[in-house]
Short mmCIF file of C-alpha atoms and ligand atoms in Angstrom, two decimals:
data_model
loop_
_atom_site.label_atom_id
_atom_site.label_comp_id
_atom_site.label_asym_id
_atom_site.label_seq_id
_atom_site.Cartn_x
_atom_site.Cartn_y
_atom_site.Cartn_z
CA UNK A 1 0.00 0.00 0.00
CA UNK A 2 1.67 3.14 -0.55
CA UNK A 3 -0.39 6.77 0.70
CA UNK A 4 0.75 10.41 -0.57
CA UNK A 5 0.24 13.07 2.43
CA UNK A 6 0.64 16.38 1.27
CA UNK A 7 2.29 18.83 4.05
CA UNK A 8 3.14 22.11 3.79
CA UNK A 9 6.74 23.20 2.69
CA UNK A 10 9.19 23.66 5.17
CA UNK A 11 10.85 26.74 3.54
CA UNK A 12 12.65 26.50 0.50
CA UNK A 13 16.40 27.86 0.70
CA UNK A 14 18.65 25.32 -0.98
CA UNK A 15 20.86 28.22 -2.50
CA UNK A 16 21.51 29.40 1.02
CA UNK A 17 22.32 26.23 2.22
CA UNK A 18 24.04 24.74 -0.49
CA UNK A 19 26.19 27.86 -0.78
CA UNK A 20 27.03 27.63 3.06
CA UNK A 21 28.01 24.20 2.73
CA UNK A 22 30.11 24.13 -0.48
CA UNK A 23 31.79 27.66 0.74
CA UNK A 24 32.90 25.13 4.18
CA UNK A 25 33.51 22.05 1.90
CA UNK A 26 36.12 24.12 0.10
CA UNK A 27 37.47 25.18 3.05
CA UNK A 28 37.59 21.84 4.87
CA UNK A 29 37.95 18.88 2.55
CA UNK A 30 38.43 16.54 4.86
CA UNK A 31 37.57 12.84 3.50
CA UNK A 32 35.01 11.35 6.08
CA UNK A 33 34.01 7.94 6.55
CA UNK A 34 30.34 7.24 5.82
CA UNK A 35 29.98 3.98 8.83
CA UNK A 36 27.80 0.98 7.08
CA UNK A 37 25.91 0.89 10.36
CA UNK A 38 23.73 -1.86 9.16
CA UNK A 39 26.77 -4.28 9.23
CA UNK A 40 27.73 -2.38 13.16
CA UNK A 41 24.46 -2.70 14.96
CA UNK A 42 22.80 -5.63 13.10
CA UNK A 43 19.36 -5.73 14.49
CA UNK A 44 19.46 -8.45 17.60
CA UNK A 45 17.07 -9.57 20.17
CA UNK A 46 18.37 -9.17 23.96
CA UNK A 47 18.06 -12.56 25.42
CA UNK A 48 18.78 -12.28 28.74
CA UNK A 49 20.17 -8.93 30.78
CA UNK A 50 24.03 -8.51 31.32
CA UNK A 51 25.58 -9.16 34.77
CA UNK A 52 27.77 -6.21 34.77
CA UNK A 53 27.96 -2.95 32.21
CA UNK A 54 31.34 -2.53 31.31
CA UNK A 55 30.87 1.35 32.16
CA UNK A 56 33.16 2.78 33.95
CA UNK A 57 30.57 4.62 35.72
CA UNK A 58 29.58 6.55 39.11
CA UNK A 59 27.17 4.50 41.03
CA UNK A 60 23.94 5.74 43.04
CA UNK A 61 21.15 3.85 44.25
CA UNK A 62 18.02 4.30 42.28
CA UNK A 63 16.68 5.59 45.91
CA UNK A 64 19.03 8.35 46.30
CA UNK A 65 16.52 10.10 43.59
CA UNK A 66 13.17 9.54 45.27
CA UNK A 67 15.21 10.33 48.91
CA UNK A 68 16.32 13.88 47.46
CA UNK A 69 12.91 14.14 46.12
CA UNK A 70 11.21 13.80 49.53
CA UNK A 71 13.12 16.87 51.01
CA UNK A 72 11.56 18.87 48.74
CA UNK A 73 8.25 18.92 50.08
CA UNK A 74 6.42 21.28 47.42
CA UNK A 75 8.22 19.45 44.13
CA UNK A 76 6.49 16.81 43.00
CA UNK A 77 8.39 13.87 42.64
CA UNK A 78 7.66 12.69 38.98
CA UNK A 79 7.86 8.98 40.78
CA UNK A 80 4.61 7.52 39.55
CA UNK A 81 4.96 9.16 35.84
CA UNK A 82 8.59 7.90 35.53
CA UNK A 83 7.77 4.50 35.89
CA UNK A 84 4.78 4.63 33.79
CA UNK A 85 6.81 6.16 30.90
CA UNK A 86 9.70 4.00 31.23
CA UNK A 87 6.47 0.95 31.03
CA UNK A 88 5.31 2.51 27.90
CA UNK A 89 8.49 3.08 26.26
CA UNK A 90 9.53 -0.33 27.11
CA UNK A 91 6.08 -1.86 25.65
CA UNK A 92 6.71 0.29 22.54
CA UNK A 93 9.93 -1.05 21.65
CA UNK A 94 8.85 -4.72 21.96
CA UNK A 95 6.14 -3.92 19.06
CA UNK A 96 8.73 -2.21 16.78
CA UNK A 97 11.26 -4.76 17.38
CA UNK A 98 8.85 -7.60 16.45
CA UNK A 99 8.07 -5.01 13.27
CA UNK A 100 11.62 -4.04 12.49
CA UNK A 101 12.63 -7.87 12.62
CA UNK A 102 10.19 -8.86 10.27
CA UNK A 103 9.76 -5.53 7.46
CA UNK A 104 7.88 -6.29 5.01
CA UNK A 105 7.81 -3.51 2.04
CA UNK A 106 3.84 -3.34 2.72
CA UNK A 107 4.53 -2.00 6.13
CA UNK A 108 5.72 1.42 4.53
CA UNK A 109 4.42 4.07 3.38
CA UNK A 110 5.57 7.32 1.75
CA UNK A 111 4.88 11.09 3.04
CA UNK A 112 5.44 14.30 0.96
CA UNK A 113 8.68 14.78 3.09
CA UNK A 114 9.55 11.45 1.79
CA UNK A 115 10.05 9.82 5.12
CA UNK A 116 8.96 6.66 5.42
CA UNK A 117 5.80 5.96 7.99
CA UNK A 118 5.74 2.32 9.43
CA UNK A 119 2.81 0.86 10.97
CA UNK A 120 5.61 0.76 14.13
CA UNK A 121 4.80 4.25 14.18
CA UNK A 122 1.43 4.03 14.50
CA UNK A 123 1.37 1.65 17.03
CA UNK A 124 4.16 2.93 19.00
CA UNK A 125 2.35 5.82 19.46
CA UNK A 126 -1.32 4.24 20.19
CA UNK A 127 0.73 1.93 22.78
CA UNK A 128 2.27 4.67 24.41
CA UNK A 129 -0.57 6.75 24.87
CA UNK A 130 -2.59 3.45 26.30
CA UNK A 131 -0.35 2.48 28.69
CA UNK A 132 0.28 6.06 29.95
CA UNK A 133 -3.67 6.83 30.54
CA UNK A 134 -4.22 3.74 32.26
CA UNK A 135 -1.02 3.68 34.66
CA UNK A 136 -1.92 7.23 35.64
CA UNK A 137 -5.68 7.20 35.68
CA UNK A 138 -6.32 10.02 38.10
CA UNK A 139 -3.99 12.75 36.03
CA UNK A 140 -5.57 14.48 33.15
CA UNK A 141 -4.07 13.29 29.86
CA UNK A 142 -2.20 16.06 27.13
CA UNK A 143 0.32 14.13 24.27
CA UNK A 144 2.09 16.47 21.82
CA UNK A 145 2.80 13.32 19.07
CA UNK A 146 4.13 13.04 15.80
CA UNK A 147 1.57 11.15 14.20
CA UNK A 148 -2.31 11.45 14.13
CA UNK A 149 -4.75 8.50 12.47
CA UNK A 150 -5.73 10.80 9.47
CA UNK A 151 -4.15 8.90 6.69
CA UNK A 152 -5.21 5.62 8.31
CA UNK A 153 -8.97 6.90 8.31
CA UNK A 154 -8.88 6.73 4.45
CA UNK A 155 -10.87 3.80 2.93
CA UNK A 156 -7.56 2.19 1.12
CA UNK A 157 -5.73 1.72 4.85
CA UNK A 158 -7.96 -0.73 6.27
CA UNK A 159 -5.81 -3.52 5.99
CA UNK A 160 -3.01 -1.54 7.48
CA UNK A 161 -5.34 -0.38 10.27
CA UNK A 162 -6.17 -3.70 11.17
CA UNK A 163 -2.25 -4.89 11.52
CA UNK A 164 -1.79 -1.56 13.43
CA UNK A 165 -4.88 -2.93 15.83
CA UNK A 166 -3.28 -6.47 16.18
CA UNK A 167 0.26 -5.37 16.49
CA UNK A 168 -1.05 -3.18 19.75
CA UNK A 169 -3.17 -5.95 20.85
CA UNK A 170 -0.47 -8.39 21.09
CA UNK A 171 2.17 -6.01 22.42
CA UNK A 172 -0.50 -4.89 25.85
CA UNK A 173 -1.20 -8.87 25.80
CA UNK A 174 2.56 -9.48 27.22
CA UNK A 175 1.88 -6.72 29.97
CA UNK A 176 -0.04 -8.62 33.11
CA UNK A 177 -1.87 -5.46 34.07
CA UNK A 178 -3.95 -5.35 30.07
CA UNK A 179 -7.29 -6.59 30.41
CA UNK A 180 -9.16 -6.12 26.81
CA UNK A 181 -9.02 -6.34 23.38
CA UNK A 182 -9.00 -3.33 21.69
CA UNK A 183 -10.95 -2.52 18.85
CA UNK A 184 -9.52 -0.43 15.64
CA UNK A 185 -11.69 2.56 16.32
CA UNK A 186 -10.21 2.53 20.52
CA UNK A 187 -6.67 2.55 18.28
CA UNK A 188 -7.07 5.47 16.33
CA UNK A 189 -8.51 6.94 19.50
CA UNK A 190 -5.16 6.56 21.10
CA UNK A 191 -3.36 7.94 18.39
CA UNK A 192 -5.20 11.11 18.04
CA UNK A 193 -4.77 11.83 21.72
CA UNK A 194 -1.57 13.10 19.77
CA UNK A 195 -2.83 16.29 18.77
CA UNK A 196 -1.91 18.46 21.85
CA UNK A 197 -0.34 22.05 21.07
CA UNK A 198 1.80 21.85 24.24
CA UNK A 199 2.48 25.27 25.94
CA UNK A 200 3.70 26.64 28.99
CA UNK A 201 1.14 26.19 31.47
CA UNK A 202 0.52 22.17 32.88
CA UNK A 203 1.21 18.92 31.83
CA UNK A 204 2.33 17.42 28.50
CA UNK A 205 3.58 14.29 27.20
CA UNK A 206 5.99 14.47 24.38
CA UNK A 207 6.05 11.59 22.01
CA UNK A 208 8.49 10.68 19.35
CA UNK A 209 6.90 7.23 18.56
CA UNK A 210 9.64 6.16 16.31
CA UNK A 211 12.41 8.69 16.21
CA UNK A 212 14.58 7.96 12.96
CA UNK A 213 12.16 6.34 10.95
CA UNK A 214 14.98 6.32 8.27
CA UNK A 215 17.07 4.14 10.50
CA UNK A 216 14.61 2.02 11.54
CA UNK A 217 13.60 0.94 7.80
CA UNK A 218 17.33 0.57 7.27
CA UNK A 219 17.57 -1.73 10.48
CA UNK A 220 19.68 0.35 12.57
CA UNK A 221 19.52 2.90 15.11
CA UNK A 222 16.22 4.68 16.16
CA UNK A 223 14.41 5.48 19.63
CA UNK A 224 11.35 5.58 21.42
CA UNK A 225 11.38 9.21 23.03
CA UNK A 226 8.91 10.16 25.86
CA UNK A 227 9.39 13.44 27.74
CA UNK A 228 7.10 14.87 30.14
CA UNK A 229 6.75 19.23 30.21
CA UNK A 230 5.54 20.77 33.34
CA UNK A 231 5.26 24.13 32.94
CA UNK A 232 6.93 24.38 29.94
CA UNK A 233 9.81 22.89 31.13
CA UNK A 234 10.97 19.27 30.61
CA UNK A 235 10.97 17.30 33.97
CA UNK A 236 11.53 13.25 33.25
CA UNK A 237 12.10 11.57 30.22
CA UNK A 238 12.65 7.91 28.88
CA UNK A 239 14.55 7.18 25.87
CA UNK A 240 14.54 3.50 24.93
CA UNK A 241 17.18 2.55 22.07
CA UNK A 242 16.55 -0.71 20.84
CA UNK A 243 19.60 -1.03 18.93
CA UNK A 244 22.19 0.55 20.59
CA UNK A 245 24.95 -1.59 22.39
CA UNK A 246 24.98 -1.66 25.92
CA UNK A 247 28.26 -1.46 25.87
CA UNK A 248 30.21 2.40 24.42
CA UNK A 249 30.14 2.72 20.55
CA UNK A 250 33.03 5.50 20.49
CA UNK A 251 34.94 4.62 17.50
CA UNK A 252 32.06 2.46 16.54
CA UNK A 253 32.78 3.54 12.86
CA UNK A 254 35.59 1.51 12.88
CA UNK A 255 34.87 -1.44 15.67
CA UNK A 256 31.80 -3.05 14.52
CA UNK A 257 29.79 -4.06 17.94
CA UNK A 258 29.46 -7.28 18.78
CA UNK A 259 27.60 -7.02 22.64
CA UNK A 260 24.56 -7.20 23.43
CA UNK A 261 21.66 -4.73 22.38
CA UNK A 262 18.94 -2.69 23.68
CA UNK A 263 19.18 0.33 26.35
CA UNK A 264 16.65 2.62 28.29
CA UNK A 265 17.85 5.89 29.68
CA UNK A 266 16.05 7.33 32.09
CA UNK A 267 16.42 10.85 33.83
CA UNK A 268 14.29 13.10 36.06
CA UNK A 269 14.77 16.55 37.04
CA UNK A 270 17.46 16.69 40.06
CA UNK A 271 17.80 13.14 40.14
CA UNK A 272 20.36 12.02 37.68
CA UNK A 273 20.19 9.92 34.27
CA UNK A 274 20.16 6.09 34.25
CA UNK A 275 20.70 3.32 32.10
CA UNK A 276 19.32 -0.05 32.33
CA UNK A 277 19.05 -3.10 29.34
CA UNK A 278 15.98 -2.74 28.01
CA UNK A 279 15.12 -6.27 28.65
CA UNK A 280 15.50 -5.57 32.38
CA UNK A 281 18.58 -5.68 34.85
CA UNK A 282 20.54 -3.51 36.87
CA UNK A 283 20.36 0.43 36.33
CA UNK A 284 23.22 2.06 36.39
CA UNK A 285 23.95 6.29 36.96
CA UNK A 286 25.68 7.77 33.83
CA UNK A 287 27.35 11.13 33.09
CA UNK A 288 28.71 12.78 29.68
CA UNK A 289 32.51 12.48 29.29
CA UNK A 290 34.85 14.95 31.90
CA UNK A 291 37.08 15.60 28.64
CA UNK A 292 38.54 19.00 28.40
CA UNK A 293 40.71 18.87 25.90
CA UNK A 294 38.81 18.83 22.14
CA UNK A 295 41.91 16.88 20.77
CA UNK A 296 40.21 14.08 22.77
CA UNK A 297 36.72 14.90 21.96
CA UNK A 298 34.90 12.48 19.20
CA UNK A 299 31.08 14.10 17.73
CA UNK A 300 27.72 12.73 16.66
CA UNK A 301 26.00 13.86 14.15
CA UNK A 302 23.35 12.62 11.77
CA UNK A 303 23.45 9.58 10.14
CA UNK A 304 21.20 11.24 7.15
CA UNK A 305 23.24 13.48 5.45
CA UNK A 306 19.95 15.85 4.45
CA UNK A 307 19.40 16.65 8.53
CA UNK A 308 22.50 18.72 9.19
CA UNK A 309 24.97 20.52 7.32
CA UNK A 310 27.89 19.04 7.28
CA UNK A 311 30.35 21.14 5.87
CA UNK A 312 29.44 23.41 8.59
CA UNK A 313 30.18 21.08 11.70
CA UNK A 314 32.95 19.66 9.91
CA UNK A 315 34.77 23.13 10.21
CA UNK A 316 33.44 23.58 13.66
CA UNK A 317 35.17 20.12 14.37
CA UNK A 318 38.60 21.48 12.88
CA UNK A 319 38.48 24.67 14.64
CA UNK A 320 37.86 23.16 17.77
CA UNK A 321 40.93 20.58 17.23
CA UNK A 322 38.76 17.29 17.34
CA UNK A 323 40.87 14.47 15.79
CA UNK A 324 38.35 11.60 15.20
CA UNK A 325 36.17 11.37 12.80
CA UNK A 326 32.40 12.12 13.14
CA UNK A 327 30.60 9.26 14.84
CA UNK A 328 27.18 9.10 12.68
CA UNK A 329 23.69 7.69 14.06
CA UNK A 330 20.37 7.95 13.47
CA UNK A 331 18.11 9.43 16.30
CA UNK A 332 18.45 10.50 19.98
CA UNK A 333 20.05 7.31 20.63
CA UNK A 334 22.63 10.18 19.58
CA UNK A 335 21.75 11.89 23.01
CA UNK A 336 22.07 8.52 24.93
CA UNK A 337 25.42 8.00 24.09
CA UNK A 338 26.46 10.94 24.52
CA UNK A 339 24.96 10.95 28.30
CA UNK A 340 27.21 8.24 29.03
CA UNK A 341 30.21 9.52 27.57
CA UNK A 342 30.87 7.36 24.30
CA UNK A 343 31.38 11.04 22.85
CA UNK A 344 31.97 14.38 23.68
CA UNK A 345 29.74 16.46 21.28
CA UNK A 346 26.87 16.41 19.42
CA UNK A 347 25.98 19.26 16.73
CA UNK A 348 22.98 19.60 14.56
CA UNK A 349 22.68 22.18 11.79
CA UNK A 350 19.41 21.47 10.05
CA UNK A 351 19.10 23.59 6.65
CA UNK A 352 18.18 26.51 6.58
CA UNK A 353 13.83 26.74 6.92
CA UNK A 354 13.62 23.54 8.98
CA UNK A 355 11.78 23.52 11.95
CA UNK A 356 12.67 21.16 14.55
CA UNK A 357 9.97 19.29 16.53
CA UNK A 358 9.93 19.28 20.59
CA UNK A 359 9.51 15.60 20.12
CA UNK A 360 12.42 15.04 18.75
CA UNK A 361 14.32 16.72 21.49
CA UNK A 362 12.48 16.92 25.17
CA UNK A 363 13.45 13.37 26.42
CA UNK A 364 17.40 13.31 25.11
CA UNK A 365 17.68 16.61 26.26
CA UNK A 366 16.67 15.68 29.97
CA UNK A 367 18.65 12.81 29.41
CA UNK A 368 21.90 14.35 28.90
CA UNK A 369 21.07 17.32 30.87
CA UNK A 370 20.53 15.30 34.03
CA UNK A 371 24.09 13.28 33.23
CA UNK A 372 25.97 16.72 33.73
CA UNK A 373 26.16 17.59 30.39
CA UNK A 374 24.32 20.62 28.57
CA UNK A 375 22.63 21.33 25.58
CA UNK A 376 21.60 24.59 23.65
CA UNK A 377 21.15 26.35 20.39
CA UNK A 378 23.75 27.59 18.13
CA UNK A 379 23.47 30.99 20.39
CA UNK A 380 24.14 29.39 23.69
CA UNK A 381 20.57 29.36 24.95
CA UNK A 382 18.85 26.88 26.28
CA UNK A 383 16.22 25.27 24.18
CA UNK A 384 12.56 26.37 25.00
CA UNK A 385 9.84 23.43 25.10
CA UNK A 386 7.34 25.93 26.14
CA UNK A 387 6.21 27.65 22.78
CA UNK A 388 3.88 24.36 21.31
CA UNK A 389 4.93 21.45 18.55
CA UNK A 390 7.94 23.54 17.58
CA UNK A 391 11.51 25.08 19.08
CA UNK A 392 12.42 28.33 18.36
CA UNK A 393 15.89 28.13 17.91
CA UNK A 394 18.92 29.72 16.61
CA UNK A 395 20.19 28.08 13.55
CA UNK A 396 21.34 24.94 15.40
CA UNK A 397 21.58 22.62 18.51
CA UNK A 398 24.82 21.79 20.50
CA UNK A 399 25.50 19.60 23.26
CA UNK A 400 28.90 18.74 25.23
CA UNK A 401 29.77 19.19 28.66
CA UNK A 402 30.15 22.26 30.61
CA UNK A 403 34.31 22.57 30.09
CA UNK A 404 34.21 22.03 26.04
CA UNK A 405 30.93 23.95 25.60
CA UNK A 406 32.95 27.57 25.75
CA UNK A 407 35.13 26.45 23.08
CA UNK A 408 31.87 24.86 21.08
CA UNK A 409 30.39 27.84 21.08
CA UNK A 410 33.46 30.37 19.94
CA UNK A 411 34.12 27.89 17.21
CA UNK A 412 30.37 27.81 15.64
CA UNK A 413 30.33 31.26 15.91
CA UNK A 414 33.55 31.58 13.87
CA UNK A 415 32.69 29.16 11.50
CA UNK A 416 28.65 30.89 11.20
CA UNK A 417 30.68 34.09 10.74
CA UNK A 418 32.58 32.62 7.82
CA UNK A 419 29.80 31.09 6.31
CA UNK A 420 27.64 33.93 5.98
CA UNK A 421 30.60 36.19 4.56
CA UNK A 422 31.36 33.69 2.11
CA UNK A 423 27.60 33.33 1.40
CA UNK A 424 27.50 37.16 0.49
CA UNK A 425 30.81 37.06 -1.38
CA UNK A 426 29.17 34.20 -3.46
P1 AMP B 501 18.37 12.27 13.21
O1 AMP B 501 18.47 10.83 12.92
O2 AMP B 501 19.08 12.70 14.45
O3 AMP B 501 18.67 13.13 12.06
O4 AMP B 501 16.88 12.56 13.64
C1 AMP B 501 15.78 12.04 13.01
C2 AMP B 501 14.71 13.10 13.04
O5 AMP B 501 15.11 14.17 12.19
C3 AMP B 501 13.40 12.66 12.52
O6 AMP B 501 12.60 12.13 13.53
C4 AMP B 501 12.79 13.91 11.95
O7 AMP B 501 11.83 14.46 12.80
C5 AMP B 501 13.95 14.87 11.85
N1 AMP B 501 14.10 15.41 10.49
C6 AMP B 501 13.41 15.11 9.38
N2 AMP B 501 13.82 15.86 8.33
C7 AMP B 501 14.78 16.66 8.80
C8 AMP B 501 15.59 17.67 8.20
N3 AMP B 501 15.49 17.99 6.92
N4 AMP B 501 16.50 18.32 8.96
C9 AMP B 501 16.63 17.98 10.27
N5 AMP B 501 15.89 17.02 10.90
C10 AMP B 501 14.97 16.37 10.17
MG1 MG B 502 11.85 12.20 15.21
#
């Protein structure tokens, strides 16, 4: 079955952004190695959860959060909505597992943007918003969500809404506390719960069912991303990564992985970021890299070439010294391994026009946040979750710890500078 969607354009400026990044690739024509991540992070079921992590890592009891929380009387303590989103993350990635194991061609679809839409996203999302209204009953229920059931309304999709309604089925049959079977119509319900604006005032869910929907119909790295706004402000989030080693991938372009597979990160306001196997086992504190010296530093950046200009953060990465070469991924799994220090940077430079999504953001923001690190636009600024769907930014987003981030910053500026002079000399 293949559906056409027609969106609106995003902005068109490909002479601007072409001229930006051939004026750096002239400048900086460095040869850098595309990884064949498909071959690296082959797509493997987690049989049974490690013994140990071989992280060196900074251990706290999972109670030293809820402790802290209790001093603080008038905070809430995010307890109850934590463990329901890591539940519904968790739930989630079993159903696009079982659907990224077995992917048939009929399971995508095409959008005017081009990106492919599984049924995984569908019922990620429907699954996510289930499990989250029945774990927290009592709280009212507001999901800012990439995808809404419009396309699967249309008379042509029924066969794809019924595997949407038996993929969700089975996936809240392996979770004791499911009860029902849920019809297609109680499905699309779910999804549409999606259509939240967001805003600054009370609660919202943030959902990126699938985040890198590319990488995902490739068969390597994507994420379930669930972030929770209070007040405009991001206060837990749980980012399961079913594909990404437990173990670090630094250097992963050249050392294909062989370890086992699957991580959640977890991280709540004042109480630290986590990571446990996905599959269940011990949880273990994490915290960006302490490097100060850029010579050191490795960076992530996209694995699709079309989501951030790369001439531009390849000159960032030259000004700033950085030896290795970019470390490539799809998704915030990006964010995840940067929390626990498998790299020291991450820089995004979408082209020029493209508006970035809070969903695609909140929960590996809190994530690294929460592990010490920090993250901002190409200004400096912290990135605002409070304005609805979308992030006002400044050209870009950055994230490194607190010593390299002064450097980070003096280096895109430089390299923005240059860009837009050689832009206007063009
Ligand atoms: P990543 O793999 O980090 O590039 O992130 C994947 C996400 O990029 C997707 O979930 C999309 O929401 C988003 N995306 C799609 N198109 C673009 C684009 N042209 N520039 C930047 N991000 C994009
Ligand atoms: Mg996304």
């Amino acid at each position: 079955m293949s559906m056409t969607v027609m969106r609106p354009a995003q902005g068109c400026c490909c002479h601007f952004n072409n001229a930006i990044n051939n004026c750096f690739n002239l400048r900086y024509r460095r040869t850098l190695k595309t990884p064949s991540l498909a071959a690296e992070f082959p797509f493997v079921a987690v049989a049974s959860p490690p013994t140990r992590l071989s992280l060196s890592l900074r251990r706290r009891p999972l109670t030293v959060a809820s402790s802290s929380a209790a001093t603080m009387s008038s905070s809430p303590s995010y307890d109850k909505e934590l463990a329901a989103a890591k539940k519904a993350v968790s739930l989630a990635s079993r159903l696009c597992q079982k659907v990224q194991k077995a992917l048939l061609q009929s399971d995508v679809q095409s959008k005017s943007d081009k990106s492919p839409v599984t049924v995984a996203d569908y019922g990620s999302q429907a699954v996510v918003s289930l499990v989250l209204q029945r774990e927290l009953p009592a709280d009212p229920f507001s999901l800012v969500a990439e995808e809404d059931s419009g396309d699967l309304r249309d008379d042509s999709a029924q066969d794809i809404r019924a595997r949407i309604t038996e993929l969700v089925n089975d996936t809240l049959s392996t979770d004791e506390s499911s009860s029902s079977t849920l019809s297609v119509e109680q499905v699309l319900k779910a999804i549409d719960c999606g259509v939240s604006e967001g805003g600054a005032t009370g609660r919202h869910w943030v959902l990126d069912p699938i985040d890198g929907t590319k990488g995902f119909v490739r068969g390597d790295q994507y994420a379930i991303a669930l972030g929770l706004l209070d007040g405009g402000k991001v206060v837990l989030g749980a980012l399961a990564c079913p594909n990404l080693p437990l173990t670090s991938i630094a250097g992963a372009n050249q050392q294909p992985s062989s370890g086992e597979v699957g991580c959640i990160f977890f991280a709540k306001l004042g109480s630290g970021t986590y990571m446990q196997p996905l599959e269940g086992g011990p949880a273990v504190e994490v915290h960006v890299t302490a490097t100060e010296n850029p010579e050191e530093a490795s960076f992530f950046e996209s694995y699709e070439a079309a989501h951030s200009l790369r001439g531009l953060t390849g000159s960032i990465a030259e000004k700033l010294g950085v030896k290795a070469p970019p470390v490539r991924i799809d998704s915030q799994a990006k964010y995840g391994a940067l929390s626990r220090g498998d790299g020291a940077i991450y820089m995004r430079f979408p082209h020029k026009g493209y508006r970035e999504k809070i969903w695609d953001h909140a929960a590996g923001c809190i994530v690294v946040t929460e592990a010490g690190g920090l993250v901002t636009d190409a200004a400096g600024k912290d990135l605002d979750f409070s304005k609805g769907r979308f992030l006002d930014l400044d050209t870009g987003i950055i994230s490194t710890n607190a010593k390299l981030m002064p450097l980070l910053l003096k280096a895109v500026k430089e390299s923005l500078k240059e860009g837009e002079s050689c832009s206007s000399s063009m």
